[in-house]
Short mmCIF file of C-alpha atoms in Angstrom, two decimals:
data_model
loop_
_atom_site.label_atom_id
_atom_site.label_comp_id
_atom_site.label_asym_id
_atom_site.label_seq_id
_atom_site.Cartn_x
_atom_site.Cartn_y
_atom_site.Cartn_z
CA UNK A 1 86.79 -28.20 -71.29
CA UNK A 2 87.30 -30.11 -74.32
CA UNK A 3 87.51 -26.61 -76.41
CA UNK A 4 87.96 -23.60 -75.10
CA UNK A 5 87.19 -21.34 -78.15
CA UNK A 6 83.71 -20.39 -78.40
CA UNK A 7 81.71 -22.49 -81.26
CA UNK A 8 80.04 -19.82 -83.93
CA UNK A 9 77.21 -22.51 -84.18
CA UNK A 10 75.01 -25.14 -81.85
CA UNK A 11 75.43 -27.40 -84.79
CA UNK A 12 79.44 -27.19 -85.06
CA UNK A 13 79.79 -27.79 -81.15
CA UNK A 14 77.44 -31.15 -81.79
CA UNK A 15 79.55 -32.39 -84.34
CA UNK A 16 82.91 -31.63 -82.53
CA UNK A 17 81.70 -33.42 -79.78
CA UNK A 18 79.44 -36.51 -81.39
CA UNK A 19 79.87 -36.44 -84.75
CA UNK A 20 78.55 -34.35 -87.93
CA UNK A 21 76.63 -37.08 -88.70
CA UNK A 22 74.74 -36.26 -85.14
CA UNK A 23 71.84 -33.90 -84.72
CA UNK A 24 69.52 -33.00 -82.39
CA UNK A 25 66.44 -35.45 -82.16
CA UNK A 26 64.74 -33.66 -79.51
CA UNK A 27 64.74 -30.84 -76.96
CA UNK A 28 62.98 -30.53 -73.48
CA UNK A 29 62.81 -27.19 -71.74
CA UNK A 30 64.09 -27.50 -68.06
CA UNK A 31 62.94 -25.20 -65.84
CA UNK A 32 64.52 -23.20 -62.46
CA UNK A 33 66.99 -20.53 -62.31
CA UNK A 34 65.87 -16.80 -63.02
CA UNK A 35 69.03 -15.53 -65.87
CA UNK A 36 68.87 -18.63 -68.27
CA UNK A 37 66.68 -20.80 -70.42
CA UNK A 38 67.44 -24.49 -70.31
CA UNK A 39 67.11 -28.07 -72.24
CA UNK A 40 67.72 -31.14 -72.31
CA UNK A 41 69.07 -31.83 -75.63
CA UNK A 42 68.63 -35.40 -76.84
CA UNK A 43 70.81 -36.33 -79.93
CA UNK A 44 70.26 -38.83 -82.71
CA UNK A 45 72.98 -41.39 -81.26
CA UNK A 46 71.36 -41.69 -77.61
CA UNK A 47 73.62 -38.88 -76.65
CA UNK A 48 71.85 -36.24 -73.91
CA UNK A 49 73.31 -32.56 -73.12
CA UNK A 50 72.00 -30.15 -71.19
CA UNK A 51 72.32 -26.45 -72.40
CA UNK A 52 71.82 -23.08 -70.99
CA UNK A 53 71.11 -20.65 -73.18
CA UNK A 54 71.15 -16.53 -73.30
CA UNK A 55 71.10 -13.50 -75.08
CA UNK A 56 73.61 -13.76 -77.95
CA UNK A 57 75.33 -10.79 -76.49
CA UNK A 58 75.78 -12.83 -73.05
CA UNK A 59 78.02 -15.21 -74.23
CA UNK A 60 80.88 -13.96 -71.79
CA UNK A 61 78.52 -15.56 -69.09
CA UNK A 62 79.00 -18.98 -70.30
CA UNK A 63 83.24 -18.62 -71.09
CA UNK A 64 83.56 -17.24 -67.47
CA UNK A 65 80.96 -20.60 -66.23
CA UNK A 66 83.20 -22.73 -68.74
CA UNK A 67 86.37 -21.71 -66.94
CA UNK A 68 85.17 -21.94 -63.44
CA UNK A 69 83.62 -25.59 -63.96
CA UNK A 70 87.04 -26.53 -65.85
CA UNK A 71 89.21 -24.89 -62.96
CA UNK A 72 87.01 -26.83 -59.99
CA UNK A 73 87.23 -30.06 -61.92
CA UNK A 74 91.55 -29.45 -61.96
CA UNK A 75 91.59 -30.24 -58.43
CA UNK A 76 90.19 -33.91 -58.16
CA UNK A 77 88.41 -34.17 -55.25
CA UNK A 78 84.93 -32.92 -55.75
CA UNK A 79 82.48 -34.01 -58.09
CA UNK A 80 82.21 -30.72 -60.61
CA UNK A 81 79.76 -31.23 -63.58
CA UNK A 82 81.27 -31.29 -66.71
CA UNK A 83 81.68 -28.44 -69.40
CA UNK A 84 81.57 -29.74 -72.98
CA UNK A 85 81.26 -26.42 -75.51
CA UNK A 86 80.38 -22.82 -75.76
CA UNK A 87 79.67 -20.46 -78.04
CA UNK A 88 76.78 -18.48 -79.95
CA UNK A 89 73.91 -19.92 -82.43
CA UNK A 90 72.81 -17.02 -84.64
CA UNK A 91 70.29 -19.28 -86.69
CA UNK A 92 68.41 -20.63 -83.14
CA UNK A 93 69.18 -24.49 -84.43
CA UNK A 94 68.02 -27.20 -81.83
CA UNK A 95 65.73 -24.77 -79.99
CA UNK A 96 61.99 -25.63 -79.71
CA UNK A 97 60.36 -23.01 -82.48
CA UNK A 98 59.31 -19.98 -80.95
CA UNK A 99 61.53 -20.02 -78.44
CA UNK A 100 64.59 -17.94 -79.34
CA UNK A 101 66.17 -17.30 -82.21
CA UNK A 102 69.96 -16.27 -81.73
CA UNK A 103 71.21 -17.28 -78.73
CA UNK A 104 75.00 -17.90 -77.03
CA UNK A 105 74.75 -21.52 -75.36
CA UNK A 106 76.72 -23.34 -72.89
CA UNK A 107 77.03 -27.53 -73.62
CA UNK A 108 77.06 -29.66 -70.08
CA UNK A 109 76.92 -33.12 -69.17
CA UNK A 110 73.30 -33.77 -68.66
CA UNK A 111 73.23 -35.43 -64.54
CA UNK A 112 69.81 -37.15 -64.27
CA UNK A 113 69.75 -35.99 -60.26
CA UNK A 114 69.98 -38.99 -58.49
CA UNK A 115 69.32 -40.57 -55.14
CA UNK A 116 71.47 -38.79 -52.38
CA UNK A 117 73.42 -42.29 -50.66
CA UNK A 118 73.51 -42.50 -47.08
CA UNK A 119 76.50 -40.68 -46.59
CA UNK A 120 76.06 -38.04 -48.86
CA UNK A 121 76.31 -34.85 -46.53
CA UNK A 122 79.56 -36.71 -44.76
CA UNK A 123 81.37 -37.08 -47.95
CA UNK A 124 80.30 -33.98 -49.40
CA UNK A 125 81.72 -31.81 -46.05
CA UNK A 126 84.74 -33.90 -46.37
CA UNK A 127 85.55 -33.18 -50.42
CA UNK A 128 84.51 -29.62 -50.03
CA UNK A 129 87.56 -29.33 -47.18
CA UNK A 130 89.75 -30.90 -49.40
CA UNK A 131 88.70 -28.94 -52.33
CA UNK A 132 89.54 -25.68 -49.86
CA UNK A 133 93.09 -27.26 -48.92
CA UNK A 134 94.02 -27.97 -52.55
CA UNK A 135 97.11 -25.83 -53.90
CA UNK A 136 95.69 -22.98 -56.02
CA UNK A 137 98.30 -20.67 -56.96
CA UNK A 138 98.01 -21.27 -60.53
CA UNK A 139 94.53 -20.03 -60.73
CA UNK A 140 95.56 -15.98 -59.76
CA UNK A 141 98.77 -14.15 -60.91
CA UNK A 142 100.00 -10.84 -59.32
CA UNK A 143 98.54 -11.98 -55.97
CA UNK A 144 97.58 -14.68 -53.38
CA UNK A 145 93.63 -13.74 -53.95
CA UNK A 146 91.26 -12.96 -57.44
CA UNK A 147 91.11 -15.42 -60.27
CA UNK A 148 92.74 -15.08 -63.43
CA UNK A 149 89.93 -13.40 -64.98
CA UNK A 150 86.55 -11.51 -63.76
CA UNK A 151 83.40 -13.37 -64.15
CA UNK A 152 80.02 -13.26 -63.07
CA UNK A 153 77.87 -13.63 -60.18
CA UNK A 154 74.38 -14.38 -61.07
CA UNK A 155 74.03 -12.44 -63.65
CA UNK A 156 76.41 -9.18 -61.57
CA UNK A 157 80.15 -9.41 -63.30
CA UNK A 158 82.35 -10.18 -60.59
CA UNK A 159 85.93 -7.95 -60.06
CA UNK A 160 88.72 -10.79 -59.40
CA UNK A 161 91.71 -8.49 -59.58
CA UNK A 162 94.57 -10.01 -57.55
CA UNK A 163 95.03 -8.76 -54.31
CA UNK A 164 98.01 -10.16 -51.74
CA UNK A 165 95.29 -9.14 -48.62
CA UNK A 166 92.26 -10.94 -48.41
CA UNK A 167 90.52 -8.25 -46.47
CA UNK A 168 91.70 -6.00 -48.91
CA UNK A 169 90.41 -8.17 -51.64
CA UNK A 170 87.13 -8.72 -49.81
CA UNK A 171 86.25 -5.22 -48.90
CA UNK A 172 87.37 -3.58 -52.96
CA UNK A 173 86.12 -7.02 -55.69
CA UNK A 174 83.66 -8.16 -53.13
CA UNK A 175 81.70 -5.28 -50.83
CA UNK A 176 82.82 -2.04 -52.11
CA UNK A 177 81.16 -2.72 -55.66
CA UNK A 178 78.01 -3.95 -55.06
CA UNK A 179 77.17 -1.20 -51.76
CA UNK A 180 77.82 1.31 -54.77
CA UNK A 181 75.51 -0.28 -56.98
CA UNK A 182 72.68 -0.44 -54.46
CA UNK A 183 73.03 3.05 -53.19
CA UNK A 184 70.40 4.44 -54.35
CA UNK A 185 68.29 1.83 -52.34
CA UNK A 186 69.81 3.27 -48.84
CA UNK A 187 69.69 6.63 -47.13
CA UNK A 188 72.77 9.42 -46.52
CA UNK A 189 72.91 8.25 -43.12
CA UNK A 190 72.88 4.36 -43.59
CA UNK A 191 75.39 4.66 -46.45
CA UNK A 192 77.91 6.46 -43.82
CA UNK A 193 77.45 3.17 -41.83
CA UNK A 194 78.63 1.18 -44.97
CA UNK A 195 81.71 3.71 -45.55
CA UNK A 196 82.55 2.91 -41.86
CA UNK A 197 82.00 -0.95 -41.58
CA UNK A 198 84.60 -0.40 -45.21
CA UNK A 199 86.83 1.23 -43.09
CA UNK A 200 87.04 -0.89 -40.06
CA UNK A 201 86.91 -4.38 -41.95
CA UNK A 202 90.40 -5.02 -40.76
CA UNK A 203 89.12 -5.10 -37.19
CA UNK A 204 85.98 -7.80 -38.66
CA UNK A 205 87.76 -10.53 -40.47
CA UNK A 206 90.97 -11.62 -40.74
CA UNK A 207 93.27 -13.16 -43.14
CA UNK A 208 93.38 -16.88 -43.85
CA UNK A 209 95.75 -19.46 -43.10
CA UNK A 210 96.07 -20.22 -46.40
CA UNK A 211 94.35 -19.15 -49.76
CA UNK A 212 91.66 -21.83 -50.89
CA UNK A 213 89.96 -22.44 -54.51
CA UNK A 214 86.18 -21.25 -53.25
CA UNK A 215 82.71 -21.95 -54.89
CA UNK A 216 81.73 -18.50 -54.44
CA UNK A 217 77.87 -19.42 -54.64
CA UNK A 218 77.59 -22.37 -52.54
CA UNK A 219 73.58 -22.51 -51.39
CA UNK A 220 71.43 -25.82 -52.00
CA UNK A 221 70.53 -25.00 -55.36
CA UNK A 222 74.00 -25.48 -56.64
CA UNK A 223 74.84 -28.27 -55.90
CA UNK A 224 72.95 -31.94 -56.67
CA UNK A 225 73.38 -35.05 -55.56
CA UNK A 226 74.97 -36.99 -59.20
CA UNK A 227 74.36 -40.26 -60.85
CA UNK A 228 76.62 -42.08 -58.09
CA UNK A 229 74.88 -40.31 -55.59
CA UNK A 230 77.35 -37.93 -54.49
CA UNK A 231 77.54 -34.47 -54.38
CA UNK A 232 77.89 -32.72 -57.96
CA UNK A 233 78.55 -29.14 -57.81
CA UNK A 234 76.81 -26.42 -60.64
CA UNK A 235 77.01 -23.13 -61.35
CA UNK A 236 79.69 -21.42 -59.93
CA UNK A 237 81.05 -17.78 -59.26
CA UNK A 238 84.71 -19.14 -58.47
CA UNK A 239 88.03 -17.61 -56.63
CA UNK A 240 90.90 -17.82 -54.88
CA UNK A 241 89.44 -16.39 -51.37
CA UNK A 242 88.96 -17.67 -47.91
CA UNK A 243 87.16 -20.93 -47.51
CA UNK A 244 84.86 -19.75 -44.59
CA UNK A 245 82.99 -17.53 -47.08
CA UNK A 246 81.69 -20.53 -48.84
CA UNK A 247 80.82 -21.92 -45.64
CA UNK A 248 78.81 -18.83 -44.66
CA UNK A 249 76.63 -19.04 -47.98
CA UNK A 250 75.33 -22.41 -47.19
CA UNK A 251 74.03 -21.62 -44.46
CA UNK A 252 72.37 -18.31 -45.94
CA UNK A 253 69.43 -19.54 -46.83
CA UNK A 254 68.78 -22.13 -44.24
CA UNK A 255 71.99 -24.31 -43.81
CA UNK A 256 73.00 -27.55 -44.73
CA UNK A 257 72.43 -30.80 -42.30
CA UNK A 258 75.17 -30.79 -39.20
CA UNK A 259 76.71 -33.80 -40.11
CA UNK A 260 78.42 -31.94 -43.52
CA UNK A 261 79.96 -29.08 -41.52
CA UNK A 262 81.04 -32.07 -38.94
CA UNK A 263 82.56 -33.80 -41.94
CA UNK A 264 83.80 -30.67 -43.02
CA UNK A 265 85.52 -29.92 -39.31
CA UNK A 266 87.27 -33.08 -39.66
CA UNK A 267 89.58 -32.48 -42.34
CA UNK A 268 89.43 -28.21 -42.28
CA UNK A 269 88.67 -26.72 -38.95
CA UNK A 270 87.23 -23.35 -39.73
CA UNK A 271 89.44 -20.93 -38.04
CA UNK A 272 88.44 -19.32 -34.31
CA UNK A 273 85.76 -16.62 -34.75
CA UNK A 274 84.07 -17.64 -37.89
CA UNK A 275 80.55 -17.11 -36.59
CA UNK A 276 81.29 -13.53 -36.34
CA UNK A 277 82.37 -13.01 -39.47
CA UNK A 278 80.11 -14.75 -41.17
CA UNK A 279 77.47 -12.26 -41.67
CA UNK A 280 80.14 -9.80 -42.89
CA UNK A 281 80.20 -12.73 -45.79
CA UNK A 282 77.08 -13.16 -46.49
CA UNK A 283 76.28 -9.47 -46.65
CA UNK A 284 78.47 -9.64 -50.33
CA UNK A 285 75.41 -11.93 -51.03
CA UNK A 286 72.48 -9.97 -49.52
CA UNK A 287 73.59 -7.11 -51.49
CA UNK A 288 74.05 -8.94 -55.06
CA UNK A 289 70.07 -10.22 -54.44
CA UNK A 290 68.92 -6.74 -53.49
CA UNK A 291 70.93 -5.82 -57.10
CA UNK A 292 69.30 -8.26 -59.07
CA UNK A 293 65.93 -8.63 -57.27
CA UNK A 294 65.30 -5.32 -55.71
CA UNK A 295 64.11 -4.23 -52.39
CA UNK A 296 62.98 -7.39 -50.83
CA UNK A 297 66.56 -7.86 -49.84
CA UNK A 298 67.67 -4.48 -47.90
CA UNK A 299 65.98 -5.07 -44.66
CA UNK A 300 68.43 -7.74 -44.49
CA UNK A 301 71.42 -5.55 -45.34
CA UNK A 302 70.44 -3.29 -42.86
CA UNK A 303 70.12 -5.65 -40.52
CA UNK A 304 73.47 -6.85 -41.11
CA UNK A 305 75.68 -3.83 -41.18
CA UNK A 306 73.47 -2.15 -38.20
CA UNK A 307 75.20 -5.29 -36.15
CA UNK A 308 78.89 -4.42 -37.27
CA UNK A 309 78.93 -0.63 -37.10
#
């Protein structure tokens, strides 16, 4: 991030970045995603931006996406688009009319998504294992695991408080939270399965070799293949965890080709056991959709926890 102070205008972020004498020529709704509305933002020099926008009052969603993008872009060795600005619009400037009036906004390099090359998966396995192996202590303080603040996951806020355990981190920022928010969607006697597979989460995964920099939403939809045709990573839910639950998410909803978790193998071999824990993962997952989206999801929560307990 070129500033990391929110902007109290669209406008002032334009001119920061492009010039005052800059303004927006035209704007082009892109559509996907289910929390934000989106354009493509085409400016009176040539220059193109593409910008999420959200409630006014949501503008914490965008700092915490700021700092996550700016954090995975630190490391070098992934493609991470790029954050430009932040802030809140109160007068609605640049939006199509009708559309919104105030709004907080978050300013990215616009990606036209490109032709995958022929070795996109390979490279992609291989920069996401480096990205796991590259040193991340400065990115939590009081502990090996958490991130130096909480941010969001989809739209649930996401606890990062520093923990030296992983499985202790895992099981009270990760699991604990959302199987309270979703209680009301399970019975007495399912949620005693819950408190149990809490209990004995010691005896399901197991602590890293070392603490990794992790994605923390890594399915197909966030991530897109760039203008050089190489992976380019989006929206992220980022922390210092352990790098086999960002493996586990892609392959939630359907997996990613073999030859990326090949690549991957080559330069970080996931530890023994990982396909039994990898539900226990995913489950963090299952449970933020059945939060956000309802009761389509808890069949598959069941599913999951009636396996481990």
């Amino acid at each position: 991030m070129e500033h990391e102070q929110p902007y109290t205008s669209l406008a002032a972020a334009l001119g920061a970045l492009s010039g005052t004498a800059v303004h927006v020529a035209h704007t082009e709704r892109i559509f996907g995603g289910d929390i934000n509305i989106s354009y493509k933002l085409e400016l009176t020099n040539g220059q193109t931006f593409f910008m999420k926008t959200n409630a006014m009052e949501n503008c914490a969603f965008f700092a915490a996406e700021s700092a996550g993008l700016s954090a995975l872009r630190s490391c070098g060795v992934i493609g991470v688009v790029r954050p430009r600005a932040y802030g809140i619009d109160a007068d609605g400037y640049g939006i199509d009319a009708g559309r919104r009036a105030g709004y907080s906004f978050l300013l990215l390099d616009y990606i036209a998504s490109g032709r995958k090359c022929n070795d996109y998966w390979v490279r992609f396995g291989h920069e996401l294992a480096a990205l796991h192996r590259a040193p991340c202590t400065q990115f939590v303080r009081g502990g090996l695991f958490g991130f130096v603040q909480d941010n969001y996951i989809g739209a649930t806020r996401q606890i990062n408080t520093p923990a030296d355990s992983w499985i202790a981190f895992f099981r009270d920022c990760r699991l604990r939270p959302q199987l309270e928010r979703a209680a009301p969607y399970f019975d007495a006697s399912f949620r005693k399965k819950c408190a149990v597979l809490l209990e004995k989460l010691d005896a399901v995964l197991s602590e890293p070799q070392m603490p990794s920099l992790v994605h923390g939403d890594l399915w197909s939809g966030n991530v897109i293949a760039g203008d050089n045709g190489y992976a380019c990573l989006i929206d992220p839910a980022i922390y210092v965890g352990h790098a086999e639950a960002d493996i586990a998410m892609t392959e939630l909803f359907g997996g990613f080709p073999r030859a990326f978790y090949d690549a991957y193998n080559d330069v970080n071999l996931l530890e023994a056991g990982y396909a039994q824990r990898r539900d226990v993962y995913n489950l963090y997952h299952l449970l933020n959709h059945v939060n956000l989206f309802g009761r389509s999801y808890v069949a598959a929560v069941y599913d999951v926890v009636n396996a481990y307990v």
